[in-house]
């Protein structure tokens, strides 16, 4: 593989020192609950102002903004699928697109590190979502001869999620 450092971190994504953090946004990009709300609060009011100019974002797509008051330089906003609104295969495809499109945008801008929150896991079952996340990242990194991204952090909120991520990670990143 590319030699990228892959890690799992339990904590606050708004404090993560990476070039890009990923926001599990809603389609309006105007803030909300959970991680989305925390990122908007920590980044400050300029983030909402920039997000208003973007015209929303479709499920599985990605739009980039500045990081404003966050340690990260950029924020990749991606609306994940609501698991119960799609067939399992379509939900998986859309979730995979979230990861791939965020990586693609970070790579296009030349960033070296990215921190993902657990996209869509408020409803999407955590174990299948974790497999999708790891496989999407591994496949993306393997598809690039020399990716700019050298560090990927999966930031989780709970000890339960941390255990799931830690148990599945070796299947994709031995």
PDB file of C-alpha atoms in Angstrom:
ATOM      1  CA  UNK A   1       0.000   0.000   0.000  1.00  0.00           C
ATOM      2  CA  UNK A   2       0.974   3.683   0.062  1.00  0.00           C
ATOM      3  CA  UNK A   3       2.622   3.575   3.478  1.00  0.00           C
ATOM      4  CA  UNK A   4      -0.001   5.885   4.961  1.00  0.00           C
ATOM      5  CA  UNK A   5      -0.370   5.888   8.739  1.00  0.00           C
ATOM      6  CA  UNK A   6      -3.882   4.731   9.682  1.00  0.00           C
ATOM      7  CA  UNK A   7      -5.082   5.256  13.251  1.00  0.00           C
ATOM      8  CA  UNK A   8      -8.194   5.269  15.424  1.00  0.00           C
ATOM      9  CA  UNK A   9      -8.620   8.090  17.937  1.00  0.00           C
ATOM     10  CA  UNK A  10     -11.360   8.418  20.546  1.00  0.00           C
ATOM     11  CA  UNK A  11     -12.042  12.076  21.187  1.00  0.00           C
ATOM     12  CA  UNK A  12     -13.226  15.403  19.852  1.00  0.00           C
ATOM     13  CA  UNK A  13     -12.739  15.788  16.087  1.00  0.00           C
ATOM     14  CA  UNK A  14     -12.739  19.587  16.462  1.00  0.00           C
ATOM     15  CA  UNK A  15      -9.438  19.303  18.368  1.00  0.00           C
ATOM     16  CA  UNK A  16      -7.753  16.989  15.841  1.00  0.00           C
ATOM     17  CA  UNK A  17      -4.489  18.288  14.354  1.00  0.00           C
ATOM     18  CA  UNK A  18      -4.826  17.160  10.747  1.00  0.00           C
ATOM     19  CA  UNK A  19      -4.991  19.155   7.522  1.00  0.00           C
ATOM     20  CA  UNK A  20      -8.628  18.231   6.804  1.00  0.00           C
ATOM     21  CA  UNK A  21     -11.422  17.066   9.089  1.00  0.00           C
ATOM     22  CA  UNK A  22     -14.560  15.460   7.721  1.00  0.00           C
ATOM     23  CA  UNK A  23     -17.940  16.758   8.803  1.00  0.00           C
ATOM     24  CA  UNK A  24     -20.892  14.372   8.630  1.00  0.00           C
ATOM     25  CA  UNK A  25     -23.069  17.224   7.408  1.00  0.00           C
ATOM     26  CA  UNK A  26     -26.703  17.450   6.450  1.00  0.00           C
ATOM     27  CA  UNK A  27     -27.529  18.296   2.843  1.00  0.00           C
ATOM     28  CA  UNK A  28     -28.105  21.998   3.583  1.00  0.00           C
ATOM     29  CA  UNK A  29     -24.564  22.309   5.048  1.00  0.00           C
ATOM     30  CA  UNK A  30     -26.008  24.829   7.510  1.00  0.00           C
ATOM     31  CA  UNK A  31     -25.169  22.983  10.724  1.00  0.00           C
ATOM     32  CA  UNK A  32     -27.199  20.625  12.825  1.00  0.00           C
ATOM     33  CA  UNK A  33     -26.751  18.273  15.744  1.00  0.00           C
ATOM     34  CA  UNK A  34     -23.952  15.941  16.744  1.00  0.00           C
ATOM     35  CA  UNK A  35     -20.595  16.278  14.999  1.00  0.00           C
ATOM     36  CA  UNK A  36     -22.021  18.766  12.480  1.00  0.00           C
ATOM     37  CA  UNK A  37     -23.145  21.161  15.210  1.00  0.00           C
ATOM     38  CA  UNK A  38     -19.906  20.746  17.171  1.00  0.00           C
ATOM     39  CA  UNK A  39     -17.816  21.574  14.094  1.00  0.00           C
ATOM     40  CA  UNK A  40     -19.922  24.637  13.291  1.00  0.00           C
ATOM     41  CA  UNK A  41     -19.695  25.896  16.900  1.00  0.00           C
ATOM     42  CA  UNK A  42     -15.936  25.341  17.138  1.00  0.00           C
ATOM     43  CA  UNK A  43     -15.146  26.808  13.703  1.00  0.00           C
ATOM     44  CA  UNK A  44     -17.107  29.991  14.385  1.00  0.00           C
ATOM     45  CA  UNK A  45     -19.698  32.020  12.451  1.00  0.00           C
ATOM     46  CA  UNK A  46     -17.556  32.425   9.330  1.00  0.00           C
ATOM     47  CA  UNK A  47     -18.089  28.722   8.568  1.00  0.00           C
ATOM     48  CA  UNK A  48     -21.857  29.149   8.348  1.00  0.00           C
ATOM     49  CA  UNK A  49     -21.368  32.192   6.125  1.00  0.00           C
ATOM     50  CA  UNK A  50     -19.203  30.179   3.699  1.00  0.00           C
ATOM     51  CA  UNK A  51     -21.551  27.174   3.816  1.00  0.00           C
ATOM     52  CA  UNK A  52     -24.497  29.392   2.869  1.00  0.00           C
ATOM     53  CA  UNK A  53     -22.669  30.282  -0.354  1.00  0.00           C
ATOM     54  CA  UNK A  54     -22.230  26.619  -1.374  1.00  0.00           C
ATOM     55  CA  UNK A  55     -25.870  25.813  -2.148  1.00  0.00           C
ATOM     56  CA  UNK A  56     -25.993  22.585  -0.170  1.00  0.00           C
ATOM     57  CA  UNK A  57     -24.516  19.198  -1.042  1.00  0.00           C
ATOM     58  CA  UNK A  58     -26.001  15.931  -2.256  1.00  0.00           C
ATOM     59  CA  UNK A  59     -25.743  12.707  -0.242  1.00  0.00           C
ATOM     60  CA  UNK A  60     -22.383  11.051  -0.846  1.00  0.00           C
ATOM     61  CA  UNK A  61     -20.791  14.163  -2.358  1.00  0.00           C
ATOM     62  CA  UNK A  62     -18.264  16.510  -0.723  1.00  0.00           C
ATOM     63  CA  UNK A  63     -17.769  20.256  -0.495  1.00  0.00           C
ATOM     64  CA  UNK A  64     -14.705  21.868   1.080  1.00  0.00           C
ATOM     65  CA  UNK A  65     -14.509  24.952   3.286  1.00  0.00           C
ATOM     66  CA  UNK A  66     -11.840  26.678   5.328  1.00  0.00           C
ATOM     67  CA  UNK A  67     -11.285  25.433   8.878  1.00  0.00           C
ATOM     68  CA  UNK A  68     -11.594  28.910  10.441  1.00  0.00           C
ATOM     69  CA  UNK A  69     -11.083  28.562  14.237  1.00  0.00           C
ATOM     70  CA  UNK A  70     -10.293  24.823  14.080  1.00  0.00           C
ATOM     71  CA  UNK A  71      -6.771  23.359  14.178  1.00  0.00           C
ATOM     72  CA  UNK A  72      -7.498  21.820  10.756  1.00  0.00           C
ATOM     73  CA  UNK A  73      -6.951  23.979   7.705  1.00  0.00           C
ATOM     74  CA  UNK A  74      -9.962  22.635   5.787  1.00  0.00           C
ATOM     75  CA  UNK A  75     -13.301  20.928   6.423  1.00  0.00           C
ATOM     76  CA  UNK A  76     -14.700  18.338   4.014  1.00  0.00           C
ATOM     77  CA  UNK A  77     -18.491  18.363   4.384  1.00  0.00           C
ATOM     78  CA  UNK A  78     -20.265  15.191   3.279  1.00  0.00           C
ATOM     79  CA  UNK A  79     -23.903  14.256   3.844  1.00  0.00           C
ATOM     80  CA  UNK A  80     -24.029  10.544   4.581  1.00  0.00           C
ATOM     81  CA  UNK A  81     -26.964   8.304   3.768  1.00  0.00           C
ATOM     82  CA  UNK A  82     -29.793   7.758   6.231  1.00  0.00           C
ATOM     83  CA  UNK A  83     -29.532   3.967   6.290  1.00  0.00           C
ATOM     84  CA  UNK A  84     -33.271   3.305   6.485  1.00  0.00           C
ATOM     85  CA  UNK A  85     -34.016   5.557   3.479  1.00  0.00           C
ATOM     86  CA  UNK A  86     -32.184   3.316   0.978  1.00  0.00           C
ATOM     87  CA  UNK A  87     -31.703  -0.320   0.126  1.00  0.00           C
ATOM     88  CA  UNK A  88     -28.653  -1.730   1.954  1.00  0.00           C
ATOM     89  CA  UNK A  89     -26.670  -1.821  -1.316  1.00  0.00           C
ATOM     90  CA  UNK A  90     -27.514   1.803  -2.161  1.00  0.00           C
ATOM     91  CA  UNK A  91     -26.750   2.974   1.393  1.00  0.00           C
ATOM     92  CA  UNK A  92     -23.365   1.236   1.164  1.00  0.00           C
ATOM     93  CA  UNK A  93     -22.620   2.829  -2.221  1.00  0.00           C
ATOM     94  CA  UNK A  94     -23.503   6.304  -0.945  1.00  0.00           C
ATOM     95  CA  UNK A  95     -21.487   5.852   2.262  1.00  0.00           C
ATOM     96  CA  UNK A  96     -18.476   4.669   0.271  1.00  0.00           C
ATOM     97  CA  UNK A  97     -18.858   7.749  -1.953  1.00  0.00           C
ATOM     98  CA  UNK A  98     -18.669   9.970   1.149  1.00  0.00           C
ATOM     99  CA  UNK A  99     -15.227   8.599   2.029  1.00  0.00           C
ATOM    100  CA  UNK A 100     -13.905   8.482  -1.535  1.00  0.00           C
ATOM    101  CA  UNK A 101     -15.110  11.987  -2.404  1.00  0.00           C
ATOM    102  CA  UNK A 102     -13.588  13.489   0.762  1.00  0.00           C
ATOM    103  CA  UNK A 103     -10.272  11.761   0.029  1.00  0.00           C
ATOM    104  CA  UNK A 104     -10.432  12.876  -3.604  1.00  0.00           C
ATOM    105  CA  UNK A 105     -10.963  16.526  -2.650  1.00  0.00           C
ATOM    106  CA  UNK A 106      -8.240  16.450   0.037  1.00  0.00           C
ATOM    107  CA  UNK A 107      -5.845  14.834  -2.440  1.00  0.00           C
ATOM    108  CA  UNK A 108      -6.774  17.320  -5.178  1.00  0.00           C
ATOM    109  CA  UNK A 109      -5.861  20.170  -2.818  1.00  0.00           C
ATOM    110  CA  UNK A 110      -2.586  18.432  -1.889  1.00  0.00           C
ATOM    111  CA  UNK A 111      -3.236  17.862   1.821  1.00  0.00           C
ATOM    112  CA  UNK A 112      -1.249  15.240   3.737  1.00  0.00           C
ATOM    113  CA  UNK A 113      -3.614  14.237   6.542  1.00  0.00           C
ATOM    114  CA  UNK A 114      -7.340  13.745   7.026  1.00  0.00           C
ATOM    115  CA  UNK A 115      -9.539  12.932  10.016  1.00  0.00           C
ATOM    116  CA  UNK A 116     -12.838  11.147   9.489  1.00  0.00           C
ATOM    117  CA  UNK A 117     -15.733  11.089  11.923  1.00  0.00           C
ATOM    118  CA  UNK A 118     -18.028   8.041  11.846  1.00  0.00           C
ATOM    119  CA  UNK A 119     -20.218   9.099   8.935  1.00  0.00           C
ATOM    120  CA  UNK A 120     -23.922   8.146   9.183  1.00  0.00           C
ATOM    121  CA  UNK A 121     -23.536   5.884  12.231  1.00  0.00           C
ATOM    122  CA  UNK A 122     -26.398   7.534  14.080  1.00  0.00           C
ATOM    123  CA  UNK A 123     -28.641   5.152  12.099  1.00  0.00           C
ATOM    124  CA  UNK A 124     -26.261   3.110   9.895  1.00  0.00           C
ATOM    125  CA  UNK A 125     -25.138   0.005  11.850  1.00  0.00           C
ATOM    126  CA  UNK A 126     -21.616   0.633  13.165  1.00  0.00           C
ATOM    127  CA  UNK A 127     -19.964  -2.632  12.060  1.00  0.00           C
ATOM    128  CA  UNK A 128     -20.989  -2.516   8.382  1.00  0.00           C
ATOM    129  CA  UNK A 129     -20.268   1.241   8.317  1.00  0.00           C
ATOM    130  CA  UNK A 130     -16.765   0.606   9.660  1.00  0.00           C
ATOM    131  CA  UNK A 131     -16.085  -2.011   6.982  1.00  0.00           C
ATOM    132  CA  UNK A 132     -17.227   0.462   4.304  1.00  0.00           C
ATOM    133  CA  UNK A 133     -14.997   3.203   5.752  1.00  0.00           C
ATOM    134  CA  UNK A 134     -11.840   1.080   5.957  1.00  0.00           C
ATOM    135  CA  UNK A 135     -12.353  -0.537   2.561  1.00  0.00           C
ATOM    136  CA  UNK A 136     -13.013   2.811   0.856  1.00  0.00           C
ATOM    137  CA  UNK A 137      -9.862   4.346   2.353  1.00  0.00           C
ATOM    138  CA  UNK A 138      -7.706   1.307   1.587  1.00  0.00           C
ATOM    139  CA  UNK A 139      -8.960   1.086  -2.008  1.00  0.00           C
ATOM    140  CA  UNK A 140      -8.423   4.819  -2.529  1.00  0.00           C
ATOM    141  CA  UNK A 141      -4.859   4.753  -1.201  1.00  0.00           C
ATOM    142  CA  UNK A 142      -4.019   1.607  -3.192  1.00  0.00           C
ATOM    143  CA  UNK A 143      -5.307   3.245  -6.389  1.00  0.00           C
ATOM    144  CA  UNK A 144      -2.797   6.102  -6.132  1.00  0.00           C
ATOM    145  CA  UNK A 145       0.858   5.511  -7.058  1.00  0.00           C
ATOM    146  CA  UNK A 146       2.008   8.308  -4.736  1.00  0.00           C
ATOM    147  CA  UNK A 147      -0.857   9.864  -2.765  1.00  0.00           C
ATOM    148  CA  UNK A 148      -0.352  13.178  -0.969  1.00  0.00           C
ATOM    149  CA  UNK A 149      -2.370  11.761   1.933  1.00  0.00           C
ATOM    150  CA  UNK A 150       0.046  10.090   4.346  1.00  0.00           C
ATOM    151  CA  UNK A 151      -2.074  10.038   7.508  1.00  0.00           C
ATOM    152  CA  UNK A 152      -5.706   9.000   8.002  1.00  0.00           C
ATOM    153  CA  UNK A 153      -7.312   9.250  11.438  1.00  0.00           C
ATOM    154  CA  UNK A 154     -10.688   7.697  12.207  1.00  0.00           C
ATOM    155  CA  UNK A 155     -12.068   9.775  15.072  1.00  0.00           C
ATOM    156  CA  UNK A 156     -14.736   8.055  17.161  1.00  0.00           C
ATOM    157  CA  UNK A 157     -16.791   9.381  20.038  1.00  0.00           C
ATOM    158  CA  UNK A 158     -17.532   6.337  22.211  1.00  0.00           C
ATOM    159  CA  UNK A 159     -15.512   3.475  23.676  1.00  0.00           C
ATOM    160  CA  UNK A 160     -17.920   1.046  21.998  1.00  0.00           C
ATOM    161  CA  UNK A 161     -17.190   2.533  18.564  1.00  0.00           C
ATOM    162  CA  UNK A 162     -13.467   2.541  19.343  1.00  0.00           C
ATOM    163  CA  UNK A 163     -13.621  -1.206  20.097  1.00  0.00           C
ATOM    164  CA  UNK A 164     -15.461  -1.866  16.810  1.00  0.00           C
ATOM    165  CA  UNK A 165     -12.951   0.174  14.785  1.00  0.00           C
ATOM    166  CA  UNK A 166      -9.972  -1.424  16.559  1.00  0.00           C
ATOM    167  CA  UNK A 167     -11.320  -4.939  15.941  1.00  0.00           C
ATOM    168  CA  UNK A 168     -12.019  -4.369  12.220  1.00  0.00           C
ATOM    169  CA  UNK A 169      -8.980  -2.234  11.297  1.00  0.00           C
ATOM    170  CA  UNK A 170      -6.490  -5.168  11.038  1.00  0.00           C
ATOM    171  CA  UNK A 171      -8.649  -6.752   8.312  1.00  0.00           C
ATOM    172  CA  UNK A 172      -7.905  -3.775   6.047  1.00  0.00           C
ATOM    173  CA  UNK A 173      -4.673  -2.379   7.495  1.00  0.00           C
ATOM    174  CA  UNK A 174      -2.662  -5.288   8.942  1.00  0.00           C
TER     175      UNK A 174
END
